[in-house]
Amino acid sequence: MRQRFPAQELAVVGVAVDAVCAKAAAAVELHALTWPQLCDGKGLGGEVARLYNADVTPTYYVLDAGGRIVGKKIEAAKLEETVAKALAAGAGKS
Amino acid sequence: MPVPRWLRLAARRLILIVLAGSLARAAAGAVAAAPPATAGERESARVHEMIAATRAEVARFQGAGAATGWEGSAASRQLAALWQYGRDHHGEEAGALATVESLRLLARLHRYSELTAKVETMWPEEAAWAPVMQVLLEWAAASGDFSYFIDKAQWLITASEDASLRARLWFTLGRIYREQGRTDAADAAYKSSAREAAGTPLAADAAGAIYELHHLNPGQAAPTFAVQQLGGGVLSLDKLRGKVVVLEFWGST
């Protein structure tokens, strides 16, 4: 998905809900993930996980260009479609 | 009258022989059969045998295309026996297993009216309720009709003395109401769950669900944050304004 949409239009942010950030960092390196990753070492009790009430992994949210939630806890299979819709809605407005 | 020495010796010898024999038998028994030690273990072994037999019979019935008719079939007789075992032992673990498995098999056979008729006869204090409600929830999710589950959950909440069961039922009701768009009912259900589960991890989950109910809906402003990034630097969500953002919560384990 990262390859399908241009970086100036779509930002992907990973939130690693690991109790040990070194493990998350190793996984990021292993899978050569290029997008920003957050980790505070508090697992699902971490700040961002709590802000979004993420209680399982993976959990996905999609936010539009105005910072509003457009996809909440959606399935991985619906991710591309939701992003495409959000991008099209944004392009329609500008 | 003194006992003659030969008789004393003979008696001692006889005792030794009997003792040795029983020890040998005990040892042989321990090696060979290892019969279940407690009554609970014996019942558990028995109910597992009944469950396996009932499953096999139901699979045979379904394999035959359910052509022979349910009433009077070997599968229905086997299932009735399993259910009856659950009735006769409804306060015990083995009985709860039998109860849940008979209902699960009825759901698999799509015999819903029979299933609900049986559920209606259950006592509020049965140990089987948590998994039975799970069976009803799966059936509701598959059919899209949650009305029976909701009725039963509400009844059980008033009838059961098990606070942890009541807390879990309230939580599930909250989720169902939320998915039905009934925000107020969901809010009240989650609050009841938090109250019943006070001091347990479920209470924290309920608090999270209440927060999500009011703050994390499509169309609402996404909560902002500015936090440390792996590899250094701070990432602020506000800086990403103008872009569509995907937040992916993941774990390496």
mmCIF file with all atom_site columns, N, CA, C and O in Angstrom, chain A residues 7-11 13 15-18 23 37 51-53 58-63 65-69 72-73, chain B residues 208 211-212 216 218-220 222-223 225 227 229-230 235 237 241-250 252-253:
data_model
loop_
_atom_site.group_PDB
_atom_site.id
_atom_site.type_symbol
_atom_site.label_atom_id
_atom_site.label_alt_id
_atom_site.label_comp_id
_atom_site.label_asym_id
_atom_site.label_entity_id
_atom_site.label_seq_id
_atom_site.pdbx_PDB_ins_code
_atom_site.Cartn_x
_atom_site.Cartn_y
_atom_site.Cartn_z
_atom_site.occupancy
_atom_site.B_iso_or_equiv
_atom_site.pdbx_formal_charge
_atom_site.auth_seq_id
_atom_site.auth_comp_id
_atom_site.auth_asym_id
_atom_site.auth_atom_id
_atom_site.pdbx_PDB_model_num
ATOM 1   N N  . ALA A 1 7   ? 3.872   9.492   -1.235 1.00 0.00 ? 7   ALA A N  1
ATOM 2   C CA . ALA A 1 7   ? 4.164   9.879   0.151  1.00 0.00 ? 7   ALA A CA 1
ATOM 3   C C  . ALA A 1 7   ? 3.651   11.279  0.472  1.00 0.00 ? 7   ALA A C  1
ATOM 4   O O  . ALA A 1 7   ? 3.370   11.584  1.625  1.00 0.00 ? 7   ALA A O  1
ATOM 5   N N  . GLN A 1 8   ? 3.528   12.152  -0.538 1.00 0.00 ? 8   GLN A N  1
ATOM 6   C CA . GLN A 1 8   ? 3.042   13.502  -0.218 1.00 0.00 ? 8   GLN A CA 1
ATOM 7   C C  . GLN A 1 8   ? 1.537   13.519  0.047  1.00 0.00 ? 8   GLN A C  1
ATOM 8   O O  . GLN A 1 8   ? 0.995   14.478  0.563  1.00 0.00 ? 8   GLN A O  1
ATOM 9   N N  . GLU A 1 9   ? 0.859   12.431  -0.338 1.00 0.00 ? 9   GLU A N  1
ATOM 10  C CA . GLU A 1 9   ? -0.599  12.377  -0.103 1.00 0.00 ? 9   GLU A CA 1
ATOM 11  C C  . GLU A 1 9   ? -0.977  11.468  1.064  1.00 0.00 ? 9   GLU A C  1
ATOM 12  O O  . GLU A 1 9   ? -1.987  11.677  1.720  1.00 0.00 ? 9   GLU A O  1
ATOM 13  N N  . LEU A 1 10  ? -0.171  10.434  1.283  1.00 0.00 ? 10  LEU A N  1
ATOM 14  C CA . LEU A 1 10  ? -0.502  9.458   2.336  1.00 0.00 ? 10  LEU A CA 1
ATOM 15  C C  . LEU A 1 10  ? 0.674   9.277   3.283  1.00 0.00 ? 10  LEU A C  1
ATOM 16  O O  . LEU A 1 10  ? 1.790   9.033   2.841  1.00 0.00 ? 10  LEU A O  1
ATOM 17  N N  . ALA A 1 11  ? 0.392   9.415   4.571  1.00 0.00 ? 11  ALA A N  1
ATOM 18  C CA . ALA A 1 11  ? 1.397   9.115   5.596  1.00 0.00 ? 11  ALA A CA 1
ATOM 19  C C  . ALA A 1 11  ? 0.971   7.844   6.317  1.00 0.00 ? 11  ALA A C  1
ATOM 20  O O  . ALA A 1 11  ? -0.189  7.705   6.692  1.00 0.00 ? 11  ALA A O  1
ATOM 21  N N  . VAL A 1 13  ? 1.787   5.655   9.653  1.00 0.00 ? 13  VAL A N  1
ATOM 22  C CA . VAL A 1 13  ? 2.474   5.720   10.941 1.00 0.00 ? 13  VAL A CA 1
ATOM 23  C C  . VAL A 1 13  ? 2.251   4.394   11.659 1.00 0.00 ? 13  VAL A C  1
ATOM 24  O O  . VAL A 1 13  ? 1.109   3.979   11.867 1.00 0.00 ? 13  VAL A O  1
ATOM 25  N N  . VAL A 1 15  ? 2.463   2.146   14.984 1.00 0.00 ? 15  VAL A N  1
ATOM 26  C CA . VAL A 1 15  ? 2.557   2.257   16.440 1.00 0.00 ? 15  VAL A CA 1
ATOM 27  C C  . VAL A 1 15  ? 2.851   0.851   16.961 1.00 0.00 ? 15  VAL A C  1
ATOM 28  O O  . VAL A 1 15  ? 1.988   -0.018  16.932 1.00 0.00 ? 15  VAL A O  1
ATOM 29  N N  . ALA A 1 16  ? 4.096   0.664   17.373 1.00 0.00 ? 16  ALA A N  1
ATOM 30  C CA . ALA A 1 16  ? 4.496   -0.663  17.854 1.00 0.00 ? 16  ALA A CA 1
ATOM 31  C C  . ALA A 1 16  ? 4.058   -0.803  19.302 1.00 0.00 ? 16  ALA A C  1
ATOM 32  O O  . ALA A 1 16  ? 4.531   -0.072  20.166 1.00 0.00 ? 16  ALA A O  1
ATOM 33  N N  . VAL A 1 17  ? 3.129   -1.713  19.555 1.00 0.00 ? 17  VAL A N  1
ATOM 34  C CA . VAL A 1 17  ? 2.661   -1.890  20.936 1.00 0.00 ? 17  VAL A CA 1
ATOM 35  C C  . VAL A 1 17  ? 3.440   -3.027  21.596 1.00 0.00 ? 17  VAL A C  1
ATOM 36  O O  . VAL A 1 17  ? 2.876   -4.021  22.035 1.00 0.00 ? 17  VAL A O  1
ATOM 37  N N  . ASP A 1 18  ? 4.753   -2.825  21.630 1.00 0.00 ? 18  ASP A N  1
ATOM 38  C CA . ASP A 1 18  ? 5.643   -3.787  22.259 1.00 0.00 ? 18  ASP A CA 1
ATOM 39  C C  . ASP A 1 18  ? 6.062   -3.282  23.620 1.00 0.00 ? 18  ASP A C  1
ATOM 40  O O  . ASP A 1 18  ? 6.217   -2.094  23.826 1.00 0.00 ? 18  ASP A O  1
ATOM 41  N N  . LYS A 1 23  ? 12.747  -4.835  20.508 1.00 0.00 ? 23  LYS A N  1
ATOM 42  C CA . LYS A 1 23  ? 12.154  -5.911  19.699 1.00 0.00 ? 23  LYS A CA 1
ATOM 43  C C  . LYS A 1 23  ? 11.426  -5.331  18.497 1.00 0.00 ? 23  LYS A C  1
ATOM 44  O O  . LYS A 1 23  ? 11.505  -5.857  17.387 1.00 0.00 ? 23  LYS A O  1
ATOM 45  N N  . GLN A 1 37  ? 7.849   4.986   12.897 1.00 0.00 ? 37  GLN A N  1
ATOM 46  C CA . GLN A 1 37  ? 7.354   4.030   13.892 1.00 0.00 ? 37  GLN A CA 1
ATOM 47  C C  . GLN A 1 37  ? 7.415   4.663   15.274 1.00 0.00 ? 37  GLN A C  1
ATOM 48  O O  . GLN A 1 37  ? 8.398   5.305   15.623 1.00 0.00 ? 37  GLN A O  1
ATOM 49  N N  . LEU A 1 51  ? -5.209  6.418   23.409 1.00 0.00 ? 51  LEU A N  1
ATOM 50  C CA . LEU A 1 51  ? -5.940  7.500   22.726 1.00 0.00 ? 51  LEU A CA 1
ATOM 51  C C  . LEU A 1 51  ? -6.889  6.942   21.671 1.00 0.00 ? 51  LEU A C  1
ATOM 52  O O  . LEU A 1 51  ? -7.943  7.508   21.403 1.00 0.00 ? 51  LEU A O  1
ATOM 53  N N  . TYR A 1 52  ? -6.485  5.811   21.059 1.00 0.00 ? 52  TYR A N  1
ATOM 54  C CA . TYR A 1 52  ? -7.298  5.220   19.998 1.00 0.00 ? 52  TYR A CA 1
ATOM 55  C C  . TYR A 1 52  ? -7.981  3.922   20.457 1.00 0.00 ? 52  TYR A C  1
ATOM 56  O O  . TYR A 1 52  ? -8.519  3.183   19.645 1.00 0.00 ? 52  TYR A O  1
ATOM 57  N N  . ASN A 1 53  ? -7.927  3.652   21.756 1.00 0.00 ? 53  ASN A N  1
ATOM 58  C CA . ASN A 1 53  ? -8.504  2.441   22.341 1.00 0.00 ? 53  ASN A CA 1
ATOM 59  C C  . ASN A 1 53  ? -8.179  1.199   21.502 1.00 0.00 ? 53  ASN A C  1
ATOM 60  O O  . ASN A 1 53  ? -9.050  0.378   21.211 1.00 0.00 ? 53  ASN A O  1
ATOM 61  N N  . PRO A 1 58  ? -3.491  -6.589  14.555 1.00 0.00 ? 58  PRO A N  1
ATOM 62  C CA . PRO A 1 58  ? -3.364  -5.182  14.164 1.00 0.00 ? 58  PRO A CA 1
ATOM 63  C C  . PRO A 1 58  ? -4.677  -4.428  14.338 1.00 0.00 ? 58  PRO A C  1
ATOM 64  O O  . PRO A 1 58  ? -5.737  -5.021  14.253 1.00 0.00 ? 58  PRO A O  1
ATOM 65  N N  . THR A 1 59  ? -4.558  -3.128  14.580 1.00 0.00 ? 59  THR A N  1
ATOM 66  C CA . THR A 1 59  ? -5.704  -2.225  14.558 1.00 0.00 ? 59  THR A CA 1
ATOM 67  C C  . THR A 1 59  ? -5.371  -1.110  13.574 1.00 0.00 ? 59  THR A C  1
ATOM 68  O O  . THR A 1 59  ? -4.262  -0.586  13.595 1.00 0.00 ? 59  THR A O  1
ATOM 69  N N  . TYR A 1 60  ? -6.313  -0.791  12.708 1.00 0.00 ? 60  TYR A N  1
ATOM 70  C CA . TYR A 1 60  ? -6.073  0.262   11.715 1.00 0.00 ? 60  TYR A CA 1
ATOM 71  C C  . TYR A 1 60  ? -7.084  1.393   11.847 1.00 0.00 ? 60  TYR A C  1
ATOM 72  O O  . TYR A 1 60  ? -8.284  1.146   11.984 1.00 0.00 ? 60  TYR A O  1
ATOM 73  N N  . TYR A 1 61  ? -6.568  2.616   11.778 1.00 0.00 ? 61  TYR A N  1
ATOM 74  C CA . TYR A 1 61  ? -7.408  3.806   11.654 1.00 0.00 ? 61  TYR A CA 1
ATOM 75  C C  . TYR A 1 61  ? -6.983  4.521   10.391 1.00 0.00 ? 61  TYR A C  1
ATOM 76  O O  . TYR A 1 61  ? -5.800  4.517   10.025 1.00 0.00 ? 61  TYR A O  1
ATOM 77  N N  . VAL A 1 62  ? -7.939  5.165   9.711  1.00 0.00 ? 62  VAL A N  1
ATOM 78  C CA . VAL A 1 62  ? -7.607  6.036   8.586  1.00 0.00 ? 62  VAL A CA 1
ATOM 79  C C  . VAL A 1 62  ? -8.134  7.427   8.921  1.00 0.00 ? 62  VAL A C  1
ATOM 80  O O  . VAL A 1 62  ? -9.290  7.574   9.341  1.00 0.00 ? 62  VAL A O  1
ATOM 81  N N  . LEU A 1 63  ? -7.266  8.432   8.795  1.00 0.00 ? 63  LEU A N  1
ATOM 82  C CA . LEU A 1 63  ? -7.628  9.820   9.059  1.00 0.00 ? 63  LEU A CA 1
ATOM 83  C C  . LEU A 1 63  ? -7.572  10.578  7.741  1.00 0.00 ? 63  LEU A C  1
ATOM 84  O O  . LEU A 1 63  ? -6.705  10.315  6.902  1.00 0.00 ? 63  LEU A O  1
ATOM 85  N N  . ALA A 1 65  ? -7.383  14.217  5.360  1.00 0.00 ? 65  ALA A N  1
ATOM 86  C CA . ALA A 1 65  ? -6.397  15.299  5.331  1.00 0.00 ? 65  ALA A CA 1
ATOM 87  C C  . ALA A 1 65  ? -6.729  16.383  6.351  1.00 0.00 ? 65  ALA A C  1
ATOM 88  O O  . ALA A 1 65  ? -5.856  17.149  6.761  1.00 0.00 ? 65  ALA A O  1
ATOM 89  N N  . GLY A 1 66  ? -7.988  16.434  6.786  1.00 0.00 ? 66  GLY A N  1
ATOM 90  C CA . GLY A 1 66  ? -8.378  17.421  7.788  1.00 0.00 ? 66  GLY A CA 1
ATOM 91  C C  . GLY A 1 66  ? -8.220  16.903  9.216  1.00 0.00 ? 66  GLY A C  1
ATOM 92  O O  . GLY A 1 66  ? -8.632  17.579  10.161 1.00 0.00 ? 66  GLY A O  1
ATOM 93  N N  . GLY A 1 67  ? -7.649  15.725  9.385  1.00 0.00 ? 67  GLY A N  1
ATOM 94  C CA . GLY A 1 67  ? -7.427  15.177  10.721 1.00 0.00 ? 67  GLY A CA 1
ATOM 95  C C  . GLY A 1 67  ? -8.663  14.560  11.340 1.00 0.00 ? 67  GLY A C  1
ATOM 96  O O  . GLY A 1 67  ? -8.758  14.417  12.549 1.00 0.00 ? 67  GLY A O  1
ATOM 97  N N  . ARG A 1 68  ? -9.621  14.188  10.512 1.00 0.00 ? 68  ARG A N  1
ATOM 98  C CA . ARG A 1 68  ? -10.821 13.524  11.035 1.00 0.00 ? 68  ARG A CA 1
ATOM 99  C C  . ARG A 1 68  ? -10.740 12.015  10.792 1.00 0.00 ? 68  ARG A C  1
ATOM 100 O O  . ARG A 1 68  ? -10.137 11.562  9.821  1.00 0.00 ? 68  ARG A O  1
ATOM 101 N N  . ILE A 1 69  ? -11.374 11.279  11.685 1.00 0.00 ? 69  ILE A N  1
ATOM 102 C CA . ILE A 1 69  ? -11.405 9.820   11.535 1.00 0.00 ? 69  ILE A CA 1
ATOM 103 C C  . ILE A 1 69  ? -12.337 9.467   10.385 1.00 0.00 ? 69  ILE A C  1
ATOM 104 O O  . ILE A 1 69  ? -13.482 9.914   10.352 1.00 0.00 ? 69  ILE A O  1
ATOM 105 N N  . LYS A 1 72  ? -12.408 3.554   11.205 1.00 0.00 ? 72  LYS A N  1
ATOM 106 C CA . LYS A 1 72  ? -12.110 3.205   12.594 1.00 0.00 ? 72  LYS A CA 1
ATOM 107 C C  . LYS A 1 72  ? -12.034 1.699   12.736 1.00 0.00 ? 72  LYS A C  1
ATOM 108 O O  . LYS A 1 72  ? -12.973 0.990   12.389 1.00 0.00 ? 72  LYS A O  1
ATOM 109 N N  . LYS A 1 73  ? -10.905 1.216   13.229 1.00 0.00 ? 73  LYS A N  1
ATOM 110 C CA . LYS A 1 73  ? -10.731 -0.221  13.491 1.00 0.00 ? 73  LYS A CA 1
ATOM 111 C C  . LYS A 1 73  ? -11.208 -1.044  12.301 1.00 0.00 ? 73  LYS A C  1
ATOM 112 O O  . LYS A 1 73  ? -12.023 -1.957  12.446 1.00 0.00 ? 73  LYS A O  1
ATOM 113 N N  . GLY B 2 208 ? -12.351 2.127   28.462 1.00 0.00 ? 208 GLY B N  1
ATOM 114 C CA . GLY B 2 208 ? -11.841 2.397   27.116 1.00 0.00 ? 208 GLY B CA 1
ATOM 115 C C  . GLY B 2 208 ? -12.957 2.391   26.087 1.00 0.00 ? 208 GLY B C  1
ATOM 116 O O  . GLY B 2 208 ? -13.004 3.220   25.183 1.00 0.00 ? 208 GLY B O  1
ATOM 117 N N  . TYR B 2 211 ? -14.998 5.598   26.331 1.00 0.00 ? 211 TYR B N  1
ATOM 118 C CA . TYR B 2 211 ? -14.250 6.687   25.698 1.00 0.00 ? 211 TYR B CA 1
ATOM 119 C C  . TYR B 2 211 ? -14.347 6.586   24.167 1.00 0.00 ? 211 TYR B C  1
ATOM 120 O O  . TYR B 2 211 ? -14.631 7.561   23.475 1.00 0.00 ? 211 TYR B O  1
ATOM 121 N N  . GLU B 2 212 ? -14.163 5.363   23.656 1.00 0.00 ? 212 GLU B N  1
ATOM 122 C CA . GLU B 2 212 ? -14.232 5.150   22.201 1.00 0.00 ? 212 GLU B CA 1
ATOM 123 C C  . GLU B 2 212 ? -15.611 5.496   21.656 1.00 0.00 ? 212 GLU B C  1
ATOM 124 O O  . GLU B 2 212 ? -15.743 6.117   20.599 1.00 0.00 ? 212 GLU B O  1
ATOM 125 N N  . LEU B 2 216 ? -14.275 8.394   19.298 1.00 0.00 ? 216 LEU B N  1
ATOM 126 C CA . LEU B 2 216 ? -13.549 7.793   18.170 1.00 0.00 ? 216 LEU B CA 1
ATOM 127 C C  . LEU B 2 216 ? -14.486 7.357   17.047 1.00 0.00 ? 216 LEU B C  1
ATOM 128 O O  . LEU B 2 216 ? -14.306 6.307   16.446 1.00 0.00 ? 216 LEU B O  1
ATOM 129 N N  . PRO B 2 218 ? -16.270 7.822   13.254 1.00 0.00 ? 218 PRO B N  1
ATOM 130 C CA . PRO B 2 218 ? -15.972 8.448   11.965 1.00 0.00 ? 218 PRO B CA 1
ATOM 131 C C  . PRO B 2 218 ? -16.589 9.853   11.907 1.00 0.00 ? 218 PRO B C  1
ATOM 132 O O  . PRO B 2 218 ? -17.717 10.050  12.347 1.00 0.00 ? 218 PRO B O  1
ATOM 133 N N  . GLY B 2 219 ? -15.791 10.806  11.430 1.00 0.00 ? 219 GLY B N  1
ATOM 134 C CA . GLY B 2 219 ? -16.245 12.189  11.361 1.00 0.00 ? 219 GLY B CA 1
ATOM 135 C C  . GLY B 2 219 ? -15.720 13.028  12.512 1.00 0.00 ? 219 GLY B C  1
ATOM 136 O O  . GLY B 2 219 ? -15.664 14.259  12.411 1.00 0.00 ? 219 GLY B O  1
ATOM 137 N N  . GLN B 2 220 ? -15.329 12.367  13.617 1.00 0.00 ? 220 GLN B N  1
ATOM 138 C CA . GLN B 2 220 ? -14.788 13.118  14.756 1.00 0.00 ? 220 GLN B CA 1
ATOM 139 C C  . GLN B 2 220 ? -13.300 13.386  14.548 1.00 0.00 ? 220 GLN B C  1
ATOM 140 O O  . GLN B 2 220 ? -12.620 12.656  13.825 1.00 0.00 ? 220 GLN B O  1
ATOM 141 N N  . ALA B 2 222 ? -9.540  13.280  15.020 1.00 0.00 ? 222 ALA B N  1
ATOM 142 C CA . ALA B 2 222 ? -8.662  12.231  15.549 1.00 0.00 ? 222 ALA B CA 1
ATOM 143 C C  . ALA B 2 222 ? -7.839  12.810  16.696 1.00 0.00 ? 222 ALA B C  1
ATOM 144 O O  . ALA B 2 222 ? -7.330  13.923  16.583 1.00 0.00 ? 222 ALA B O  1
ATOM 145 N N  . PRO B 2 223 ? -7.719  12.075  17.826 1.00 0.00 ? 223 PRO B N  1
ATOM 146 C CA . PRO B 2 223 ? -6.906  12.589  18.937 1.00 0.00 ? 223 PRO B CA 1
ATOM 147 C C  . PRO B 2 223 ? -5.466  12.822  18.476 1.00 0.00 ? 223 PRO B C  1
ATOM 148 O O  . PRO B 2 223 ? -4.894  11.977  17.801 1.00 0.00 ? 223 PRO B O  1
ATOM 149 N N  . PHE B 2 225 ? -1.350  13.695  18.984 1.00 0.00 ? 225 PHE B N  1
ATOM 150 C CA . PHE B 2 225 ? -0.276  13.274  19.883 1.00 0.00 ? 225 PHE B CA 1
ATOM 151 C C  . PHE B 2 225 ? 1.050   13.747  19.304 1.00 0.00 ? 225 PHE B C  1
ATOM 152 O O  . PHE B 2 225 ? 1.142   14.024  18.110 1.00 0.00 ? 225 PHE B O  1
ATOM 153 N N  . VAL B 2 227 ? 4.791   12.240  20.002 1.00 0.00 ? 227 VAL B N  1
ATOM 154 C CA . VAL B 2 227 ? 5.539   11.257  20.789 1.00 0.00 ? 227 VAL B CA 1
ATOM 155 C C  . VAL B 2 227 ? 6.844   10.864  20.104 1.00 0.00 ? 227 VAL B C  1
ATOM 156 O O  . VAL B 2 227 ? 7.047   11.112  18.911 1.00 0.00 ? 227 VAL B O  1
ATOM 157 N N  . GLN B 2 229 ? 9.751   8.934   18.368 1.00 0.00 ? 229 GLN B N  1
ATOM 158 C CA . GLN B 2 229 ? 9.778   7.987   17.264 1.00 0.00 ? 229 GLN B CA 1
ATOM 159 C C  . GLN B 2 229 ? 10.898  6.978   17.489 1.00 0.00 ? 229 GLN B C  1
ATOM 160 O O  . GLN B 2 229 ? 11.912  7.334   18.095 1.00 0.00 ? 229 GLN B O  1
ATOM 161 N N  . LEU B 2 230 ? 10.734  5.793   16.968 1.00 0.00 ? 230 LEU B N  1
ATOM 162 C CA . LEU B 2 230 ? 11.849  4.834   16.993 1.00 0.00 ? 230 LEU B CA 1
ATOM 163 C C  . LEU B 2 230 ? 12.959  5.414   16.127 1.00 0.00 ? 230 LEU B C  1
ATOM 164 O O  . LEU B 2 230 ? 12.694  5.891   15.034 1.00 0.00 ? 230 LEU B O  1
ATOM 165 N N  . LEU B 2 235 ? 7.373   12.598  16.616 1.00 0.00 ? 235 LEU B N  1
ATOM 166 C CA . LEU B 2 235 ? 6.389   12.653  15.543 1.00 0.00 ? 235 LEU B CA 1
ATOM 167 C C  . LEU B 2 235 ? 5.114   13.270  16.088 1.00 0.00 ? 235 LEU B C  1
ATOM 168 O O  . LEU B 2 235 ? 4.561   12.817  17.093 1.00 0.00 ? 235 LEU B O  1
ATOM 169 N N  . LEU B 2 237 ? 1.221   14.354  15.219 1.00 0.00 ? 237 LEU B N  1
ATOM 170 C CA . LEU B 2 237 ? 0.152   14.075  14.258 1.00 0.00 ? 237 LEU B CA 1
ATOM 171 C C  . LEU B 2 237 ? -0.263  15.362  13.525 1.00 0.00 ? 237 LEU B C  1
ATOM 172 O O  . LEU B 2 237 ? -0.584  15.321  12.340 1.00 0.00 ? 237 LEU B O  1
ATOM 173 N N  . ARG B 2 241 ? -1.137  17.051  8.904  1.00 0.00 ? 241 ARG B N  1
ATOM 174 C CA . ARG B 2 241 ? -2.332  17.659  8.313  1.00 0.00 ? 241 ARG B CA 1
ATOM 175 C C  . ARG B 2 241 ? -2.119  17.890  6.825  1.00 0.00 ? 241 ARG B C  1
ATOM 176 O O  . ARG B 2 241 ? -1.038  18.302  6.411  1.00 0.00 ? 241 ARG B O  1
ATOM 177 N N  . GLY B 2 242 ? -3.148  17.636  6.060  1.00 0.00 ? 242 GLY B N  1
ATOM 178 C CA . GLY B 2 242 ? -3.022  17.783  4.611  1.00 0.00 ? 242 GLY B CA 1
ATOM 179 C C  . GLY B 2 242 ? -2.760  16.452  3.932  1.00 0.00 ? 242 GLY B C  1
ATOM 180 O O  . GLY B 2 242 ? -2.857  16.329  2.718  1.00 0.00 ? 242 GLY B O  1
ATOM 181 N N  . LYS B 2 243 ? -2.430  15.459  4.738  1.00 0.00 ? 243 LYS B N  1
ATOM 182 C CA . LYS B 2 243 ? -2.242  14.114  4.186  1.00 0.00 ? 243 LYS B CA 1
ATOM 183 C C  . LYS B 2 243 ? -3.271  13.180  4.791  1.00 0.00 ? 243 LYS B C  1
ATOM 184 O O  . LYS B 2 243 ? -3.695  13.363  5.932  1.00 0.00 ? 243 LYS B O  1
ATOM 185 N N  . VAL B 2 244 ? -3.635  12.186  4.015  1.00 0.00 ? 244 VAL B N  1
ATOM 186 C CA . VAL B 2 244 ? -4.396  11.071  4.593  1.00 0.00 ? 244 VAL B CA 1
ATOM 187 C C  . VAL B 2 244 ? -3.411  10.266  5.432  1.00 0.00 ? 244 VAL B C  1
ATOM 188 O O  . VAL B 2 244 ? -2.263  10.087  5.046  1.00 0.00 ? 244 VAL B O  1
ATOM 189 N N  . VAL B 2 245 ? -3.852  9.837   6.610  1.00 0.00 ? 245 VAL B N  1
ATOM 190 C CA . VAL B 2 245 ? -2.958  9.117   7.517  1.00 0.00 ? 245 VAL B CA 1
ATOM 191 C C  . VAL B 2 245 ? -3.522  7.728   7.831  1.00 0.00 ? 245 VAL B C  1
ATOM 192 O O  . VAL B 2 245 ? -4.710  7.593   8.124  1.00 0.00 ? 245 VAL B O  1
ATOM 193 N N  . VAL B 2 246 ? -2.670  6.740   7.730  1.00 0.00 ? 246 VAL B N  1
ATOM 194 C CA . VAL B 2 246 ? -3.024  5.406   8.217  1.00 0.00 ? 246 VAL B CA 1
ATOM 195 C C  . VAL B 2 246 ? -2.260  5.171   9.517  1.00 0.00 ? 246 VAL B C  1
ATOM 196 O O  . VAL B 2 246 ? -1.041  5.312   9.554  1.00 0.00 ? 246 VAL B O  1
ATOM 197 N N  . LEU B 2 247 ? -2.985  4.873   10.570 1.00 0.00 ? 247 LEU B N  1
ATOM 198 C CA . LEU B 2 247 ? -2.350  4.482   11.835 1.00 0.00 ? 247 LEU B CA 1
ATOM 199 C C  . LEU B 2 247 ? -2.436  2.974   11.945 1.00 0.00 ? 247 LEU B C  1
ATOM 200 O O  . LEU B 2 247 ? -3.530  2.399   11.879 1.00 0.00 ? 247 LEU B O  1
ATOM 201 N N  . GLU B 2 248 ? -1.288  2.366   12.079 1.00 0.00 ? 248 GLU B N  1
ATOM 202 C CA . GLU B 2 248 ? -1.264  0.906   12.190 1.00 0.00 ? 248 GLU B CA 1
ATOM 203 C C  . GLU B 2 248 ? -0.685  0.511   13.541 1.00 0.00 ? 248 GLU B C  1
ATOM 204 O O  . GLU B 2 248 ? 0.491   0.740   13.811 1.00 0.00 ? 248 GLU B O  1
ATOM 205 N N  . PHE B 2 249 ? -1.526  -0.057  14.402 1.00 0.00 ? 249 PHE B N  1
ATOM 206 C CA . PHE B 2 249 ? -1.045  -0.579  15.686 1.00 0.00 ? 249 PHE B CA 1
ATOM 207 C C  . PHE B 2 249 ? -0.649  -2.026  15.463 1.00 0.00 ? 249 PHE B C  1
ATOM 208 O O  . PHE B 2 249 ? -1.456  -2.836  15.024 1.00 0.00 ? 249 PHE B O  1
ATOM 209 N N  . TRP B 2 250 ? 0.599   -2.322  15.741 1.00 0.00 ? 250 TRP B N  1
ATOM 210 C CA . TRP B 2 250 ? 1.086   -3.680  15.481 1.00 0.00 ? 250 TRP B CA 1
ATOM 211 C C  . TRP B 2 250 ? 1.993   -4.126  16.614 1.00 0.00 ? 250 TRP B C  1
ATOM 212 O O  . TRP B 2 250 ? 2.463   -3.318  17.413 1.00 0.00 ? 250 TRP B O  1
ATOM 213 N N  . SER B 2 252 ? 5.282   -7.018  17.511 1.00 0.00 ? 252 SER B N  1
ATOM 214 C CA . SER B 2 252 ? 6.258   -7.912  16.885 1.00 0.00 ? 252 SER B CA 1
ATOM 215 C C  . SER B 2 252 ? 6.119   -9.327  17.427 1.00 0.00 ? 252 SER B C  1
ATOM 216 O O  . SER B 2 252 ? 6.726   -10.250 16.932 1.00 0.00 ? 252 SER B O  1
ATOM 217 N N  . THR B 2 253 ? 5.313   -9.490  18.500 1.00 0.00 ? 253 THR B N  1
ATOM 218 C CA . THR B 2 253 ? 5.191   -10.834 19.070 1.00 0.00 ? 253 THR B CA 1
ATOM 219 C C  . THR B 2 253 ? 3.805   -11.416 18.803 1.00 0.00 ? 253 THR B C  1
ATOM 220 O O  . THR B 2 253 ? 2.863   -10.694 18.606 1.00 0.00 ? 253 THR B O  1
#
